């Protein structure tokens, strides 16, 4: 189903360091562009880190991801999937944040993604911190709670920070459960590790039946085994995939605000996405890429590569 109008610029035609860097060199199709009606998968930047509790910088993620994504070619080197031929993809631009107002930004994001959903476009987002996922879920879960697979070294299931603040990048999935945006029985968090404040997040997960697979369990059982469990839990219903780049070991992905040692290497980081078998992905994101902490650009390139793997899963073919 190759559609010439939605092909990325090839490095064989224009060197990859040249041109305006959209996501994966795709055409830019804004929400007011009539071509939006033809788009099936929209790549979106969410340049906002207003939920960050420690080291900020993920607001620069979309710029870094777009630039790094110009290195990506049209065909998956492992699966041979050619996502831009299997689905009409475009860069829908950035959702505009209000850096001075957290609640206003979340309202703007939800409205943006509601328009995306109404156009029949499945969003693939480059963040931004992990709070960005909450307004996305609010827009996408209108038909009922979603399943979710979360790659992360943190649960982001805490109730509040700093004496009652409910909206930070450490709380989005507590809110998502409370608001009925995700069905805990169909949610799996993978890769959790590091030091902890307490067990409040794990206790909450257990109380609602949300499955946490620690990194220790991943290393014990292997990636294929835990991914089979996560996919089985998600089942055949609509499912969101959220990928916090701090899931990956900081030796290969240091460009993030809250690194934790002991995660997967770069190959494993990409391979787990290829293990999303049979999952009905209605949207996905890669969040917490913070280019200021990795001037080499390596973390952004890995994040863009994870986005490409997610795109291949979403496009099928
Ligand atoms: Mn996270
Ligand atoms: Mn994290």
Short mmCIF file of C-alpha atoms and ligand atoms in Angstrom, two decimals:
data_model
loop_
_atom_site.label_atom_id
_atom_site.label_comp_id
_atom_site.label_asym_id
_atom_site.label_seq_id
_atom_site.Cartn_x
_atom_site.Cartn_y
_atom_site.Cartn_z
CA UNK A 1 0.00 0.00 0.00
CA UNK A 2 2.85 2.35 -0.73
CA UNK A 3 1.59 5.91 -0.92
CA UNK A 4 4.13 8.19 -2.56
CA UNK A 5 2.78 11.23 -0.71
CA UNK A 6 3.72 9.79 2.69
CA UNK A 7 7.23 8.51 2.10
CA UNK A 8 10.22 9.80 4.06
CA UNK A 9 13.00 11.61 2.25
CA UNK A 10 15.59 8.98 1.36
CA UNK A 11 19.25 9.45 2.20
CA UNK A 12 19.92 8.27 -1.34
CA UNK A 13 18.19 11.39 -2.67
CA UNK A 14 19.16 14.01 -0.09
CA UNK A 15 21.98 13.45 2.43
CA UNK A 16 20.59 12.71 5.85
CA UNK A 17 22.26 15.73 7.45
CA UNK A 18 20.39 18.05 5.06
CA UNK A 19 16.83 19.31 5.08
CA UNK A 20 14.43 20.20 7.89
CA UNK A 21 14.48 17.35 10.43
CA UNK A 22 10.94 16.04 10.83
CA UNK A 23 10.49 12.70 12.61
CA UNK A 24 12.13 10.09 10.35
CA UNK A 25 12.12 12.65 7.51
CA UNK A 26 8.36 12.21 7.01
CA UNK A 27 6.13 14.94 5.59
CA UNK A 28 4.86 17.45 8.12
CA UNK A 29 1.06 17.37 8.31
CA UNK A 30 -0.39 19.76 10.90
CA UNK A 31 -3.81 19.20 12.47
CA UNK A 32 -5.37 21.78 10.14
CA UNK A 33 -3.86 20.21 7.02
CA UNK A 34 -6.49 18.44 4.87
CA UNK A 35 -4.05 15.57 4.34
CA UNK A 36 -4.57 14.63 8.01
CA UNK A 37 -7.62 12.61 6.98
CA UNK A 38 -5.33 10.21 5.12
CA UNK A 39 -2.78 9.75 7.91
CA UNK A 40 -2.91 6.46 9.83
CA UNK A 41 -0.02 6.92 12.26
CA UNK A 42 1.00 10.38 13.45
CA UNK A 43 4.38 11.08 14.99
CA UNK A 44 4.04 13.88 17.52
CA UNK A 45 6.44 15.85 19.69
CA UNK A 46 5.47 16.64 23.28
CA UNK A 47 8.13 19.14 24.39
CA UNK A 48 7.17 19.46 28.03
CA UNK A 49 8.83 18.45 31.29
CA UNK A 50 6.65 20.33 33.77
CA UNK A 51 6.08 17.16 35.78
CA UNK A 52 9.75 16.52 36.39
CA UNK A 53 10.67 16.24 40.08
CA UNK A 54 14.46 16.22 39.79
CA UNK A 55 16.65 16.77 36.73
CA UNK A 56 14.73 18.55 33.97
CA UNK A 57 15.48 18.68 30.24
CA UNK A 58 13.02 16.28 28.60
CA UNK A 59 11.30 19.34 27.08
CA UNK A 60 14.20 19.24 24.62
CA UNK A 61 13.45 15.60 23.77
CA UNK A 62 11.44 16.13 20.57
CA UNK A 63 14.17 18.29 18.98
CA UNK A 64 16.80 15.71 19.85
CA UNK A 65 14.65 12.79 18.73
CA UNK A 66 13.76 14.42 15.42
CA UNK A 67 17.37 15.25 14.64
CA UNK A 68 18.58 11.75 15.55
CA UNK A 69 15.71 10.13 13.64
CA UNK A 70 17.10 11.43 10.35
CA UNK A 71 19.59 8.54 10.62
CA UNK A 72 16.78 5.98 10.34
CA UNK A 73 16.21 4.23 7.01
CA UNK A 74 13.00 2.79 5.59
CA UNK A 75 13.44 -0.91 6.40
CA UNK A 76 13.72 -2.69 9.75
CA UNK A 77 17.04 -4.55 9.76
CA UNK A 78 15.71 -7.46 11.82
CA UNK A 79 12.07 -7.97 10.82
CA UNK A 80 12.37 -6.47 7.31
CA UNK A 81 9.16 -4.51 8.00
CA UNK A 82 8.88 -1.33 5.90
CA UNK A 83 6.50 0.73 8.04
CA UNK A 84 6.16 3.69 5.68
CA UNK A 85 4.84 1.33 3.00
CA UNK A 86 2.56 -0.55 5.39
CA UNK A 87 0.88 2.59 6.78
CA UNK A 88 0.55 6.27 5.89
CA UNK A 89 2.74 8.05 8.44
CA UNK A 90 3.41 11.75 8.98
CA UNK A 91 4.95 14.15 11.48
CA UNK A 92 2.02 16.03 13.01
CA UNK A 93 4.29 18.56 14.70
CA UNK A 94 4.43 19.46 18.38
CA UNK A 95 1.65 19.79 20.88
CA UNK A 96 2.16 23.30 22.25
CA UNK A 97 2.85 23.37 25.99
CA UNK A 98 2.46 26.25 28.41
CA UNK A 99 5.67 26.01 30.44
CA UNK A 100 4.19 28.24 33.13
CA UNK A 101 1.01 26.27 33.77
CA UNK A 102 0.88 22.53 34.34
CA UNK A 103 -2.90 22.12 34.32
CA UNK A 104 -3.29 24.27 31.21
CA UNK A 105 -0.63 22.22 29.43
CA UNK A 106 -2.40 18.98 30.25
CA UNK A 107 -5.68 20.43 28.95
CA UNK A 108 -3.97 21.54 25.74
CA UNK A 109 -2.42 18.11 25.29
CA UNK A 110 -5.68 16.27 25.86
CA UNK A 111 -7.44 18.54 23.34
CA UNK A 112 -4.66 17.99 20.78
CA UNK A 113 -4.81 14.20 21.11
CA UNK A 114 -8.61 14.23 21.05
CA UNK A 115 -8.38 15.80 17.61
CA UNK A 116 -5.81 13.22 16.56
CA UNK A 117 -8.07 10.40 17.73
CA UNK A 118 -11.12 11.94 16.08
CA UNK A 119 -9.20 11.95 12.79
CA UNK A 120 -8.61 8.22 13.08
CA UNK A 121 -4.87 8.71 13.56
CA UNK A 122 -2.93 6.54 16.00
CA UNK A 123 -0.35 8.71 17.80
CA UNK A 124 3.31 7.82 18.35
CA UNK A 125 4.74 10.48 20.65
CA UNK A 126 8.25 11.59 21.49
CA UNK A 127 8.29 13.31 24.90
CA UNK A 128 8.57 15.08 27.14
CA UNK A 129 8.50 13.66 30.65
CA UNK A 130 6.25 10.81 31.71
CA UNK A 131 3.43 13.08 32.88
CA UNK A 132 2.78 13.68 29.16
CA UNK A 133 1.30 10.19 28.95
CA UNK A 134 -1.60 11.08 31.27
CA UNK A 135 -3.37 13.61 29.01
CA UNK A 136 -2.70 11.32 26.04
CA UNK A 137 -4.46 8.46 27.84
CA UNK A 138 -7.33 10.81 28.76
CA UNK A 139 -7.84 11.50 25.05
CA UNK A 140 -7.42 7.92 23.85
CA UNK A 141 -9.41 6.07 26.52
CA UNK A 142 -12.77 7.58 25.59
CA UNK A 143 -14.00 4.15 24.50
CA UNK A 144 -13.14 2.55 27.84
CA UNK A 145 -10.04 1.65 29.83
CA UNK A 146 -7.00 0.59 27.83
CA UNK A 147 -4.49 -2.15 28.39
CA UNK A 148 -0.97 -0.84 28.83
CA UNK A 149 2.59 -2.10 28.64
CA UNK A 150 5.11 0.19 30.32
CA UNK A 151 8.87 -0.09 29.97
CA UNK A 152 10.42 1.87 32.80
CA UNK A 153 12.77 1.64 35.75
CA UNK A 154 10.06 3.32 37.87
CA UNK A 155 6.40 2.52 38.44
CA UNK A 156 5.21 6.17 38.36
CA UNK A 157 2.38 4.94 40.59
CA UNK A 158 2.86 7.26 43.56
CA UNK A 159 -0.08 9.18 44.99
CA UNK A 160 1.56 12.58 45.46
CA UNK A 161 4.80 14.51 45.92
CA UNK A 162 5.89 17.42 48.10
CA UNK A 163 2.92 17.30 50.43
CA UNK A 164 0.01 16.69 48.10
CA UNK A 165 0.99 17.54 44.52
CA UNK A 166 -0.95 15.03 42.44
CA UNK A 167 0.55 15.67 39.01
CA UNK A 168 4.22 14.85 38.53
CA UNK A 169 6.06 12.37 36.32
CA UNK A 170 6.02 10.01 39.31
CA UNK A 171 2.21 9.85 39.52
CA UNK A 172 0.63 9.52 36.04
CA UNK A 173 -0.36 5.88 36.26
CA UNK A 174 -1.88 6.25 39.75
CA UNK A 175 -4.13 8.91 38.22
CA UNK A 176 -4.74 6.78 35.12
CA UNK A 177 -6.00 3.90 37.28
CA UNK A 178 -8.13 6.22 39.43
CA UNK A 179 -9.67 7.84 36.36
CA UNK A 180 -10.44 4.51 34.71
CA UNK A 181 -8.13 5.21 31.75
CA UNK A 182 -6.28 1.91 32.06
CA UNK A 183 -7.48 -1.50 33.23
CA UNK A 184 -5.01 -2.74 35.88
CA UNK A 185 -5.76 -6.35 34.95
CA UNK A 186 -4.37 -5.59 31.48
CA UNK A 187 -1.41 -3.46 32.59
CA UNK A 188 2.18 -4.67 32.98
CA UNK A 189 5.16 -2.58 34.06
CA UNK A 190 8.55 -4.00 33.11
CA UNK A 191 12.07 -3.17 34.31
CA UNK A 192 11.40 -1.58 37.71
CA UNK A 193 14.54 -1.18 39.81
CA UNK A 194 16.68 1.21 41.80
CA UNK A 195 16.38 2.62 45.29
CA UNK A 196 12.92 3.41 46.64
CA UNK A 197 11.24 5.84 49.01
CA UNK A 198 8.94 3.11 50.29
CA UNK A 199 6.62 0.38 48.97
CA UNK A 200 3.56 2.56 48.44
CA UNK A 201 3.62 2.08 44.67
CA UNK A 202 4.02 -1.69 44.83
CA UNK A 203 1.31 -1.93 47.49
CA UNK A 204 -1.07 0.10 45.35
CA UNK A 205 -0.33 -2.08 42.32
CA UNK A 206 -1.04 -5.23 44.31
CA UNK A 207 -4.29 -3.77 45.64
CA UNK A 208 -5.67 -3.17 42.14
CA UNK A 209 -4.13 -6.18 40.36
CA UNK A 210 -1.60 -4.27 38.28
CA UNK A 211 1.44 -6.40 37.44
CA UNK A 212 4.95 -5.09 38.13
CA UNK A 213 7.85 -7.11 36.74
CA UNK A 214 11.05 -5.94 38.36
CA UNK A 215 14.33 -5.84 36.48
CA UNK A 216 15.57 -8.56 38.82
CA UNK A 217 12.71 -10.77 37.62
CA UNK A 218 13.48 -9.89 33.99
CA UNK A 219 17.10 -10.97 34.38
CA UNK A 220 15.96 -14.17 36.08
CA UNK A 221 13.29 -15.18 33.55
CA UNK A 222 14.56 -13.59 30.36
CA UNK A 223 13.02 -10.95 28.11
CA UNK A 224 10.98 -13.32 25.94
CA UNK A 225 9.24 -14.91 28.91
CA UNK A 226 8.22 -11.64 30.58
CA UNK A 227 7.12 -10.13 27.26
CA UNK A 228 4.91 -13.15 26.59
CA UNK A 229 3.27 -12.54 29.96
CA UNK A 230 2.80 -8.82 29.27
CA UNK A 231 1.27 -9.49 25.85
CA UNK A 232 -1.06 -12.14 27.28
CA UNK A 233 -2.23 -9.72 29.97
CA UNK A 234 -2.87 -7.00 27.40
CA UNK A 235 -4.95 -9.49 25.42
CA UNK A 236 -6.65 -8.55 22.18
CA UNK A 237 -8.16 -5.25 23.34
CA UNK A 238 -6.92 -1.72 22.71
CA UNK A 239 -3.55 -1.23 24.36
CA UNK A 240 -1.17 1.67 24.87
CA UNK A 241 2.61 1.17 24.96
CA UNK A 242 4.68 3.65 26.93
CA UNK A 243 8.47 3.51 26.90
CA UNK A 244 10.47 5.54 29.43
CA UNK A 245 14.04 5.67 28.12
CA UNK A 246 15.32 5.17 31.69
CA UNK A 247 14.21 1.54 31.20
CA UNK A 248 17.53 1.21 29.37
CA UNK A 249 20.80 1.00 31.25
CA UNK A 250 22.42 4.43 31.73
CA UNK A 251 25.66 3.08 30.26
CA UNK A 252 23.96 3.35 26.87
CA UNK A 253 21.21 5.88 27.64
CA UNK A 254 22.63 8.47 30.06
CA UNK A 255 20.52 11.29 28.62
CA UNK A 256 17.63 11.07 31.05
CA UNK A 257 16.69 12.72 34.33
CA UNK A 258 16.33 9.70 36.60
CA UNK A 259 18.80 7.00 35.55
CA UNK A 260 18.93 3.61 37.32
CA UNK A 261 21.70 1.06 36.88
CA UNK A 262 21.14 -2.52 35.82
CA UNK A 263 18.87 -2.19 32.80
CA UNK A 264 18.93 -3.72 29.33
CA UNK A 265 21.60 -2.99 26.77
CA UNK A 266 20.76 -1.25 23.49
CA UNK A 267 20.01 -4.47 21.59
CA UNK A 268 17.68 -5.73 24.31
CA UNK A 269 16.04 -2.29 24.51
CA UNK A 270 14.99 -2.62 20.86
CA UNK A 271 14.31 -6.35 20.96
CA UNK A 272 11.61 -6.08 23.65
CA UNK A 273 9.57 -3.87 21.31
CA UNK A 274 9.82 -6.53 18.60
CA UNK A 275 8.37 -8.96 21.17
CA UNK A 276 5.05 -7.07 21.31
CA UNK A 277 3.30 -9.88 19.48
CA UNK A 278 -0.42 -9.70 18.88
CA UNK A 279 -0.82 -6.46 20.83
CA UNK A 280 -3.43 -4.07 19.44
CA UNK A 281 -1.50 -0.80 19.83
CA UNK A 282 -3.73 2.28 19.73
CA UNK A 283 -0.91 4.63 20.64
CA UNK A 284 2.63 4.65 21.98
CA UNK A 285 5.29 6.98 23.27
CA UNK A 286 8.96 7.29 24.12
CA UNK A 287 9.46 9.68 27.02
CA UNK A 288 12.12 11.10 29.35
CA UNK A 289 14.83 11.56 26.71
CA UNK A 290 16.75 14.58 28.02
CA UNK A 291 19.35 15.62 25.45
CA UNK A 292 21.19 18.06 27.77
CA UNK A 293 22.42 15.08 29.81
CA UNK A 294 23.88 13.36 26.74
CA UNK A 295 25.61 15.79 24.39
CA UNK A 296 26.79 12.82 22.29
CA UNK A 297 23.22 12.41 21.03
CA UNK A 298 23.37 8.68 21.65
CA UNK A 299 20.37 8.57 23.97
CA UNK A 300 18.27 10.51 21.47
CA UNK A 301 19.32 8.12 18.70
CA UNK A 302 18.34 5.13 20.83
CA UNK A 303 15.03 6.82 21.65
CA UNK A 304 14.38 7.48 17.96
CA UNK A 305 15.27 3.87 17.21
CA UNK A 306 12.78 2.67 19.84
CA UNK A 307 10.19 4.90 18.16
CA UNK A 308 10.99 3.20 14.84
CA UNK A 309 10.53 -0.26 16.39
CA UNK A 310 7.21 0.89 17.88
CA UNK A 311 6.20 2.27 14.50
CA UNK A 312 6.99 -1.07 12.85
CA UNK A 313 4.76 -2.83 15.41
CA UNK A 314 1.95 -0.31 14.88
CA UNK A 315 2.20 -0.42 11.08
CA UNK A 316 2.46 -4.22 10.81
CA UNK A 317 3.09 -5.40 7.30
MN1 LIG B 1 8.49 6.88 33.87
MN1 LIG B 2 11.48 6.15 34.79
#
